[in-house]
Amino acid sequence: MQLVNKLFLSAFTLNIIGLALIYSATVDPYSDQAVSNFVSRQTVFSMVGAITFMVLATRSFTLTAWKSFLIGGLIVSLFGVILANFSEPIKGSSRWIEVGFLRVQPSEFLKVFTIGSLAFLISAAWEPGLKLAMIAVISLSCFLVVVIQPDLGTASMFLIYGWVAGFLITKPRIFILVTCIFVFVGAPLVWSFVLKPYQKNRVIALIQGEDPMGSNWQSTQSMIAVGSGGLFGKGFLEGTQTRMELIPERHTDFIFAVLAEEFGFVGSAIVVFLTLYVILKLMFTEGQKPVVYVFSILAGVKLGVEAGINLLMVGGLFPVVGVAYPFLSYGGSSLISNYLLLGIFAGFLNSSTKTSNPG
Amino acid sequence: MKTQVRVLSCSIILGFIVALLRFFDLQLLKKDFFTAQAHKNVHKLLYLAAPRGVIFDAEDKIIASNRLTYCAVVRTQYSKKRAVVEDGLAEARKLLMQVGNVNIDDINVDVKSLAVSACNLSLAQVEKIHDLKLQGINVELERSFVREIKDISLAHVIGYLGQGNASPLRKATGNEKVGITGVEKCLNEFLSGIDGITRSVVNVRAEAVSYETVRRPKPGLNVKLTIDSEWQRFAFEAMKDYSGAVVVMDVNSGGVKVLLSTPVFDPNIFNANRRSEIAAVLKNPAKPLLNRAVNGVYPPGSVIKMFAALGLSTFGKTLDQAHCPGFDYVAGRRIHCHNRSGHGNVDLVNAIAKSCDVYFYKLSKLASYDEIFSGYHQFGFGTRSGIDCFNESAGILLPRERIRHSIEFEKAVISIGQGAIATTPLQVAVALAALVNGGKILQPRIVDSIYASNWITDLQFSEPVVVRNVNLDQHVLNLVKKGMFDTVNSPFGTAFGSKSDQVTFAGKTGTAQVVELRKRGEFKSKRFDHHAWFVGYWPVNEPRYVIVVIVEHGGSGGKAAAPVAREIIEKIHRATS
């Protein structure tokens, strides 16, 4: 089976598992509706996402055309984020813009287009210093427009992409050394000037442990759900914690808690390995054009960081930040943008195999 | 670039491994802990009300029982906005009032526990409310018991119930009641049962889907009092129109047979938490909640005279005879006898029967203030009687160092029961019992026994508790008794109008000044009329019971209190013979 097909099928499987978990998390046995609005909406998002993937995967654009598409997408989504900053806040944050009856979160798309643009930037035949400067400009400006929404979780992703991009084009040891120095100097500054009190409380609560009704409440409830799942779980639709609305955001950021409670350690491990399979397949696509290779590394890092942070958060080892689990969590923007990510990669493969034109 | 990819992929794999190890730890090693936590989250404890113990009177008649009623709780959904919750609760309250025809007074709204509850529901109401479930409304039903007291003349003895420190659920249903006053309070730990517990599994909507009994409800212990409810009723009928108190006590056991305080209130309105009626009782200027028999503190007036004579006789201070011209000079002041034309020559018998003040002024001149004080003190005045229930008052008996004006004058005033002494009716009953039982100061008792649930007597308190023995001068005692007999049975006695042809009893009247005589002109209102006392005992030859009657602002003891006492004594006599 071709790499693209393997990737798509794995992602699609995660998507279907996600739908089942969203159903379990949001079903209301007393309602006349067979499925909740969340499930029907996520189904539509899945179809839109899958079609997006297929359309992109079957195109054979030149790399120049891809470059224009990605940089154009970067600019459009950047404007989208700025537009969102002026929207009415929902749950205290201005992350969304209303497009007709749809609510879009442009920062999710911005991630994909940033990765695409960075891939072209890294593989361009520029001075390394200039490249580093450009990487810094792009990732920092993306970070800034998103962090003021406020959405620290998503904003930090751009710093990670920038860091990975820098890492790829420099000498690894020197870069890591410089990073360590930056972290030791920067962390106290971030703590004092960037983090909001509620964010600090989450971190403190995490370090101190038990705090059932306080800042750590979500973490504690999530750990109860996960821990009570045991080896094989309580069974589909049998989860008491996640279904009793004890966990807020159980269908989005904490969807993995539903999985862990209902399908236990075995179910969790299967999904974790499936995710890891997608990530590693992406990261080890050697023998491609440099731009495609860099893009796939960045795409793997994106999915890996999101899934990893989400897992640690559900397990109570990481403060509660709004990071969705790729393909599993409810949310159209996140789901479609991840399909977009895979679609761009598949499209890249087409162009690179069909043109001998060096990028 | 290979090195970097290796570093990056290894970091990601490391992150995933850490997460998986964490899941392994939570799901396999700490599974039991988190399962228990999860259990707590979904399993709700419901309480099954246990009935309070039944209270019996001395004749084994039930005087406090329980009526089975139901409570209904309607819960609303949680919302971050308080207004939304309040709207939901208001809606639920309207529903209960319309569907269940529930009195608005019976509905409790508790925003914190998201619940509207209604108690005191009949079975018919409960059936209608239960039908709300068909409409998808979250209704919980609970049995509850309402304390029922049929005879409100026992209001102060039994007392009423109120809200205790309730757990949230109990609060929502208003079920956990504890005794606030009376026997309900002092025997609360015996009377209150242990609620049963039912564990229920709740579904997504917090409705119980299955139940499991953890503990069956255990009813409270039954209690028998020394009070005779029939006698109590007699006292109430005689005192109905007055504000005051009646105490009847067994002189040998210390058992209190009647403990009445008027005006009475209806304890059932407290037990059923009928709020508007409770508010009316609390606002009543006649203070019906005050238990005048143990908390009413009044100057004893002339009823103290027996104890003045007996008390001083223990110090060898007696007075055979005195001349009463209707007044006497004390510390340079002229003070009157209640009879301004004078009693002529009086001995102790006459001094008591005619209630001559001048005899006691003169007697007090023979003694020191400390001797008068100790004389009273040994009869229990100024200290709590130690009754096994009620938060009684100690009354007032000021020691010498707290007298600010002339000691000579105070000696005269205190010897006729005014000034530095004030007593509760119960204290007078205890002192009087000692006078007729050979000097035994008994601890008055109201609790006869507490039964275990298997009806075998658990705790019985029949042995009299003697607090102390007073050495009575037999000669003086005989004169005092003769004086008390003459008070009622001789034409010159102050209570001769209340002499009974059915039962012979002895006694003493008292008229306690509320304000000093010379100030009285300024206070024409009834509020400043004298308190009327009558204390007595019967049968005369072998006394078994003492009676103390006080009628607040009743005027003179002979006119107001003695007829009440006679009516009660006659009725008791008829009922027992």
mmCIF file of N, CA and C in Angstrom, chain B residues 45-135:
data_model
loop_
_atom_site.group_PDB
_atom_site.id
_atom_site.type_symbol
_atom_site.label_atom_id
_atom_site.label_comp_id
_atom_site.label_asym_id
_atom_site.label_seq_id
_atom_site.Cartn_x
_atom_site.Cartn_y
_atom_site.Cartn_z
ATOM 1 N N LEU B 45 -25.907 9.304 48.177
ATOM 2 C CA LEU B 45 -26.494 8.734 49.380
ATOM 3 C C LEU B 45 -27.816 9.428 49.668
ATOM 4 N N LEU B 46 -28.842 8.619 49.889
ATOM 5 C CA LEU B 46 -30.137 9.162 50.283
ATOM 6 C C LEU B 46 -30.392 8.720 51.714
ATOM 7 N N TYR B 47 -31.082 9.541 52.450
ATOM 8 C CA TYR B 47 -31.357 9.202 53.842
ATOM 9 C C TYR B 47 -32.812 8.806 54.006
ATOM 10 N N LEU B 48 -33.019 7.766 54.802
ATOM 11 C CA LEU B 48 -34.371 7.343 55.132
ATOM 12 C C LEU B 48 -34.650 7.832 56.540
ATOM 13 N N ALA B 49 -35.643 8.694 56.649
ATOM 14 C CA ALA B 49 -35.896 9.308 57.945
ATOM 15 C C ALA B 49 -36.278 8.254 58.976
ATOM 16 N N ALA B 50 -35.725 8.399 60.178
ATOM 17 C CA ALA B 50 -36.103 7.532 61.288
ATOM 18 C C ALA B 50 -37.047 8.323 62.178
ATOM 19 N N PRO B 51 -38.135 7.684 62.647
ATOM 20 C CA PRO B 51 -39.047 8.422 63.517
ATOM 21 C C PRO B 51 -38.410 8.726 64.870
ATOM 22 N N ARG B 52 -38.766 9.864 65.449
ATOM 23 C CA ARG B 52 -38.284 10.193 66.795
ATOM 24 C C ARG B 52 -38.994 9.307 67.809
ATOM 25 N N GLY B 53 -38.374 9.154 68.944
ATOM 26 C CA GLY B 53 -38.987 8.381 70.013
ATOM 27 C C GLY B 53 -40.296 9.017 70.459
ATOM 28 N N VAL B 54 -41.204 8.168 70.915
ATOM 29 C CA VAL B 54 -42.498 8.636 71.404
ATOM 30 C C VAL B 54 -42.327 9.077 72.856
ATOM 31 N N ILE B 55 -43.040 10.118 73.242
ATOM 32 C CA ILE B 55 -42.975 10.579 74.634
ATOM 33 C C ILE B 55 -44.289 10.220 75.333
ATOM 34 N N PHE B 56 -44.152 9.568 76.480
ATOM 35 C CA PHE B 56 -45.313 9.170 77.274
ATOM 36 C C PHE B 56 -45.377 10.002 78.550
ATOM 37 N N ASP B 57 -46.596 10.159 79.068
ATOM 38 C CA ASP B 57 -46.700 10.837 80.363
ATOM 39 C C ASP B 57 -46.648 9.785 81.476
ATOM 40 N N ALA B 58 -46.836 10.228 82.725
ATOM 41 C CA ALA B 58 -46.685 9.326 83.873
ATOM 42 C C ALA B 58 -47.691 8.186 83.831
ATOM 43 N N GLU B 59 -48.831 8.435 83.149
ATOM 44 C CA GLU B 59 -49.869 7.403 83.075
ATOM 45 C C GLU B 59 -49.765 6.620 81.767
ATOM 46 N N ASP B 60 -48.617 6.702 81.098
ATOM 47 C CA ASP B 60 -48.356 5.990 79.842
ATOM 48 C C ASP B 60 -49.255 6.423 78.697
ATOM 49 N N LYS B 61 -49.710 7.650 78.771
ATOM 50 C CA LYS B 61 -50.452 8.191 77.633
ATOM 51 C C LYS B 61 -49.444 8.831 76.666
ATOM 52 N N ILE B 62 -49.681 8.659 75.375
ATOM 53 C CA ILE B 62 -48.765 9.248 74.384
ATOM 54 C C ILE B 62 -48.997 10.750 74.329
ATOM 55 N N ILE B 63 -47.969 11.515 74.562
ATOM 56 C CA ILE B 63 -48.130 12.964 74.492
ATOM 57 C C ILE B 63 -47.363 13.576 73.325
ATOM 58 N N ALA B 64 -46.425 12.839 72.733
ATOM 59 C CA ALA B 64 -45.747 13.338 71.525
ATOM 60 C C ALA B 64 -45.513 12.147 70.620
ATOM 61 N N SER B 65 -46.030 12.227 69.407
ATOM 62 C CA SER B 65 -45.910 11.102 68.472
ATOM 63 C C SER B 65 -45.453 11.629 67.119
ATOM 64 N N ASN B 66 -45.450 10.775 66.122
ATOM 65 C CA ASN B 66 -44.956 11.163 64.800
ATOM 66 C C ASN B 66 -46.025 10.895 63.755
ATOM 67 N N ARG B 67 -46.150 11.837 62.837
ATOM 68 C CA ARG B 67 -47.078 11.632 61.721
ATOM 69 C C ARG B 67 -46.222 11.435 60.471
ATOM 70 N N LEU B 68 -46.568 10.384 59.722
ATOM 71 C CA LEU B 68 -45.811 10.111 58.502
ATOM 72 C C LEU B 68 -46.251 11.079 57.406
ATOM 73 N N THR B 69 -45.299 11.801 56.860
ATOM 74 C CA THR B 69 -45.612 12.661 55.720
ATOM 75 C C THR B 69 -44.536 12.426 54.663
ATOM 76 N N TYR B 70 -44.626 13.168 53.612
ATOM 77 C CA TYR B 70 -43.664 13.004 52.529
ATOM 78 C C TYR B 70 -43.052 14.351 52.181
ATOM 79 N N CYS B 71 -41.852 14.250 51.692
ATOM 80 C CA CYS B 71 -41.191 15.442 51.175
ATOM 81 C C CYS B 71 -40.923 15.206 49.693
ATOM 82 N N ALA B 72 -41.077 16.258 48.933
ATOM 83 C CA ALA B 72 -40.751 16.167 47.508
ATOM 84 C C ALA B 72 -39.662 17.189 47.212
ATOM 85 N N VAL B 73 -38.665 16.766 46.444
ATOM 86 C CA VAL B 73 -37.592 17.683 46.054
ATOM 87 C C VAL B 73 -37.554 17.734 44.528
ATOM 88 N N VAL B 74 -37.594 18.933 44.003
ATOM 89 C CA VAL B 74 -37.448 19.109 42.560
ATOM 90 C C VAL B 74 -36.129 19.827 42.340
ATOM 91 N N ARG B 75 -35.292 19.243 41.483
ATOM 92 C CA ARG B 75 -33.983 19.848 41.247
ATOM 93 C C ARG B 75 -33.922 20.467 39.862
ATOM 94 N N THR B 76 -33.143 21.508 39.762
ATOM 95 C CA THR B 76 -32.957 22.124 38.450
ATOM 96 C C THR B 76 -31.528 21.880 37.991
ATOM 97 N N GLN B 77 -31.297 22.181 36.734
ATOM 98 C CA GLN B 77 -29.969 21.990 36.167
ATOM 99 C C GLN B 77 -29.031 23.069 36.702
ATOM 100 N N TYR B 78 -27.776 22.685 36.783
ATOM 101 C CA TYR B 78 -26.784 23.663 37.197
ATOM 102 C C TYR B 78 -26.519 24.653 36.067
ATOM 103 N N SER B 79 -26.344 25.874 36.436
ATOM 104 C CA SER B 79 -25.939 26.860 35.437
ATOM 105 C C SER B 79 -24.989 27.825 36.113
ATOM 106 N N LYS B 80 -24.059 28.345 35.333
ATOM 107 C CA LYS B 80 -23.107 29.286 35.918
ATOM 108 C C LYS B 80 -23.807 30.565 36.318
ATOM 109 N N LYS B 81 -24.908 30.866 35.616
ATOM 110 C CA LYS B 81 -25.635 32.109 35.922
ATOM 111 C C LYS B 81 -26.653 31.843 37.015
ATOM 112 N N ARG B 82 -26.526 32.575 38.078
ATOM 113 C CA ARG B 82 -27.417 32.397 39.205
ATOM 114 C C ARG B 82 -28.865 32.679 38.805
ATOM 115 N N ALA B 83 -29.040 33.666 37.938
ATOM 116 C CA ALA B 83 -30.394 34.033 37.539
ATOM 117 C C ALA B 83 -31.106 32.862 36.866
ATOM 118 N N VAL B 84 -30.363 32.100 36.078
ATOM 119 C CA VAL B 84 -30.957 30.950 35.382
ATOM 120 C C VAL B 84 -31.423 29.925 36.402
ATOM 121 N N VAL B 85 -30.566 29.670 37.404
ATOM 122 C CA VAL B 85 -30.923 28.711 38.459
ATOM 123 C C VAL B 85 -32.153 29.202 39.208
ATOM 124 N N GLU B 86 -32.164 30.499 39.524
ATOM 125 C CA GLU B 86 -33.292 31.043 40.283
ATOM 126 C C GLU B 86 -34.591 30.952 39.492
ATOM 127 N N ASP B 87 -34.493 31.200 38.185
ATOM 128 C CA ASP B 87 -35.686 31.067 37.344
ATOM 129 C C ASP B 87 -36.193 29.635 37.380
ATOM 130 N N GLY B 88 -35.251 28.687 37.256
ATOM 131 C CA GLY B 88 -35.626 27.273 37.267
ATOM 132 C C GLY B 88 -36.291 26.901 38.574
ATOM 133 N N LEU B 89 -35.762 27.416 39.666
ATOM 134 C CA LEU B 89 -36.310 27.092 40.982
ATOM 135 C C LEU B 89 -37.691 27.718 41.162
ATOM 136 N N ALA B 90 -37.842 28.943 40.665
ATOM 137 C CA ALA B 90 -39.147 29.602 40.768
ATOM 138 C C ALA B 90 -40.192 28.812 39.990
ATOM 139 N N GLU B 91 -39.763 28.319 38.828
ATOM 140 C CA GLU B 91 -40.656 27.503 37.989
ATOM 141 C C GLU B 91 -41.077 26.246 38.752
ATOM 142 N N ALA B 92 -40.084 25.593 39.389
ATOM 143 C CA ALA B 92 -40.357 24.362 40.128
ATOM 144 C C ALA B 92 -41.302 24.635 41.298
ATOM 145 N N ARG B 93 -41.113 25.779 41.922
ATOM 146 C CA ARG B 93 -41.953 26.107 43.064
ATOM 147 C C ARG B 93 -43.406 26.309 42.615
ATOM 148 N N LYS B 94 -43.553 26.992 41.472
ATOM 149 C CA LYS B 94 -44.890 27.226 40.929
ATOM 150 C C LYS B 94 -45.566 25.882 40.648
ATOM 151 N N LEU B 95 -44.764 24.970 40.083
ATOM 152 C CA LEU B 95 -45.273 23.647 39.722
ATOM 153 C C LEU B 95 -45.776 22.914 40.970
ATOM 154 N N LEU B 96 -44.974 22.948 42.035
ATOM 155 C CA LEU B 96 -45.365 22.256 43.266
ATOM 156 C C LEU B 96 -46.643 22.857 43.828
ATOM 157 N N MET B 97 -46.745 24.189 43.749
ATOM 158 C CA MET B 97 -47.931 24.834 44.308
ATOM 159 C C MET B 97 -49.169 24.489 43.496
ATOM 160 N N GLN B 98 -49.018 24.428 42.154
ATOM 161 C CA GLN B 98 -50.174 24.160 41.304
ATOM 162 C C GLN B 98 -50.543 22.677 41.332
ATOM 163 N N VAL B 99 -49.555 21.834 41.055
ATOM 164 C CA VAL B 99 -49.852 20.408 40.915
ATOM 165 C C VAL B 99 -50.152 19.772 42.263
ATOM 166 N N GLY B 100 -49.295 20.057 43.241
ATOM 167 C CA GLY B 100 -49.437 19.376 44.517
ATOM 168 C C GLY B 100 -50.330 20.126 45.480
ATOM 169 N N ASN B 101 -50.780 21.324 45.054
ATOM 170 C CA ASN B 101 -51.614 22.143 45.933
ATOM 171 C C ASN B 101 -50.895 22.365 47.262
ATOM 172 N N VAL B 102 -49.597 22.678 47.160
ATOM 173 C CA VAL B 102 -48.776 22.816 48.358
ATOM 174 C C VAL B 102 -48.856 24.249 48.863
ATOM 175 N N ASN B 103 -49.002 24.364 50.148
ATOM 176 C CA ASN B 103 -49.001 25.671 50.801
ATOM 177 C C ASN B 103 -47.638 26.334 50.595
ATOM 178 N N ILE B 104 -47.650 27.615 50.256
ATOM 179 C CA ILE B 104 -46.383 28.318 49.960
ATOM 180 C C ILE B 104 -45.448 28.275 51.171
ATOM 181 N N ASP B 105 -46.028 28.202 52.347
ATOM 182 C CA ASP B 105 -45.236 28.146 53.576
ATOM 183 C C ASP B 105 -44.416 26.873 53.683
ATOM 184 N N ASP B 106 -44.917 25.807 53.058
ATOM 185 C CA ASP B 106 -44.263 24.506 53.183
ATOM 186 C C ASP B 106 -43.151 24.318 52.176
ATOM 187 N N ILE B 107 -42.914 25.328 51.331
ATOM 188 C CA ILE B 107 -41.916 25.158 50.276
ATOM 189 C C ILE B 107 -40.619 25.856 50.656
ATOM 190 N N ASN B 108 -39.543 25.107 50.512
ATOM 191 C CA ASN B 108 -38.217 25.645 50.792
ATOM 192 C C ASN B 108 -37.449 25.747 49.492
ATOM 193 N N VAL B 109 -36.836 26.889 49.244
ATOM 194 C CA VAL B 109 -36.034 27.033 48.035
ATOM 195 C C VAL B 109 -34.581 27.161 48.465
ATOM 196 N N ASP B 110 -33.745 26.274 47.949
ATOM 197 C CA ASP B 110 -32.330 26.296 48.302
ATOM 198 C C ASP B 110 -31.506 26.411 47.019
ATOM 199 N N VAL B 111 -31.013 27.618 46.789
ATOM 200 C CA VAL B 111 -30.313 27.879 45.530
ATOM 201 C C VAL B 111 -29.025 27.060 45.467
ATOM 202 N N LYS B 112 -28.352 26.917 46.604
ATOM 203 C CA LYS B 112 -27.057 26.238 46.603
ATOM 204 C C LYS B 112 -27.159 24.791 46.174
ATOM 205 N N SER B 113 -28.181 24.085 46.671
ATOM 206 C CA SER B 113 -28.293 22.684 46.278
ATOM 207 C C SER B 113 -29.235 22.524 45.096
ATOM 208 N N LEU B 114 -29.579 23.614 44.433
ATOM 209 C CA LEU B 114 -30.384 23.595 43.200
ATOM 210 C C LEU B 114 -31.715 22.897 43.421
ATOM 211 N N ALA B 115 -32.290 23.043 44.620
ATOM 212 C CA ALA B 115 -33.463 22.238 44.927
ATOM 213 C C ALA B 115 -34.592 23.076 45.495
ATOM 214 N N VAL B 116 -35.793 22.687 45.119
ATOM 215 C CA VAL B 116 -36.992 23.214 45.754
ATOM 216 C C VAL B 116 -37.611 22.038 46.474
ATOM 217 N N SER B 117 -37.881 22.202 47.763
ATOM 218 C CA SER B 117 -38.438 21.067 48.474
ATOM 219 C C SER B 117 -39.719 21.459 49.179
ATOM 220 N N ALA B 118 -40.613 20.489 49.281
ATOM 221 C CA ALA B 118 -41.861 20.710 49.990
ATOM 222 C C ALA B 118 -42.063 19.537 50.925
ATOM 223 N N CYS B 119 -42.373 19.859 52.166
ATOM 224 C CA CYS B 119 -42.579 18.783 53.128
ATOM 225 C C CYS B 119 -44.019 18.820 53.637
ATOM 226 N N ASN B 120 -44.315 17.960 54.586
ATOM 227 C CA ASN B 120 -45.666 17.839 55.150
ATOM 228 C C ASN B 120 -46.693 17.503 54.084
ATOM 229 N N LEU B 121 -46.320 16.711 53.119
ATOM 230 C CA LEU B 121 -47.260 16.383 52.050
ATOM 231 C C LEU B 121 -48.055 15.134 52.418
ATOM 232 N N SER B 122 -49.313 15.159 52.032
ATOM 233 C CA SER B 122 -50.136 13.971 52.250
ATOM 234 C C SER B 122 -49.896 12.998 51.104
ATOM 235 N N LEU B 123 -50.422 11.793 51.277
ATOM 236 C CA LEU B 123 -50.235 10.779 50.242
ATOM 237 C C LEU B 123 -50.873 11.230 48.927
ATOM 238 N N ALA B 124 -52.038 11.868 49.024
ATOM 239 C CA ALA B 124 -52.736 12.326 47.821
ATOM 240 C C ALA B 124 -51.883 13.356 47.068
ATOM 241 N N GLN B 125 -51.283 14.272 47.828
ATOM 242 C CA GLN B 125 -50.437 15.287 47.184
ATOM 243 C C GLN B 125 -49.224 14.645 46.527
ATOM 244 N N VAL B 126 -48.669 13.662 47.245
ATOM 245 C CA VAL B 126 -47.463 13.012 46.733
ATOM 246 C C VAL B 126 -47.755 12.296 45.420
ATOM 247 N N GLU B 127 -48.930 11.675 45.345
ATOM 248 C CA GLU B 127 -49.276 10.962 44.113
ATOM 249 C C GLU B 127 -49.331 11.914 42.935
ATOM 250 N N LYS B 128 -49.916 13.079 43.166
ATOM 251 C CA LYS B 128 -49.998 14.069 42.081
ATOM 252 C C LYS B 128 -48.610 14.558 41.688
ATOM 253 N N ILE B 129 -47.785 14.823 42.698
ATOM 254 C CA ILE B 129 -46.443 15.337 42.393
ATOM 255 C C ILE B 129 -45.614 14.261 41.684
ATOM 256 N N HIS B 130 -45.842 13.024 42.091
ATOM 257 C CA HIS B 130 -45.099 11.927 41.482
ATOM 258 C C HIS B 130 -45.367 11.858 39.979
ATOM 259 N N ASP B 131 -46.597 12.239 39.577
ATOM 260 C CA ASP B 131 -46.944 12.202 38.154
ATOM 261 C C ASP B 131 -46.092 13.163 37.332
ATOM 262 N N LEU B 132 -45.483 14.145 37.989
ATOM 263 C CA LEU B 132 -44.616 15.082 37.263
ATOM 264 C C LEU B 132 -43.461 14.359 36.604
ATOM 265 N N LYS B 133 -43.103 13.206 37.179
ATOM 266 C CA LYS B 133 -41.992 12.433 36.609
ATOM 267 C C LYS B 133 -42.290 12.042 35.172
ATOM 268 N N LEU B 134 -43.582 11.786 34.903
ATOM 269 C CA LEU B 134 -43.963 11.395 33.547
ATOM 270 C C LEU B 134 -43.680 12.523 32.564
ATOM 271 N N GLN B 135 -43.712 13.746 33.070
ATOM 272 C CA GLN B 135 -43.414 14.882 32.198
ATOM 273 C C GLN B 135 -41.917 15.150 32.116
#
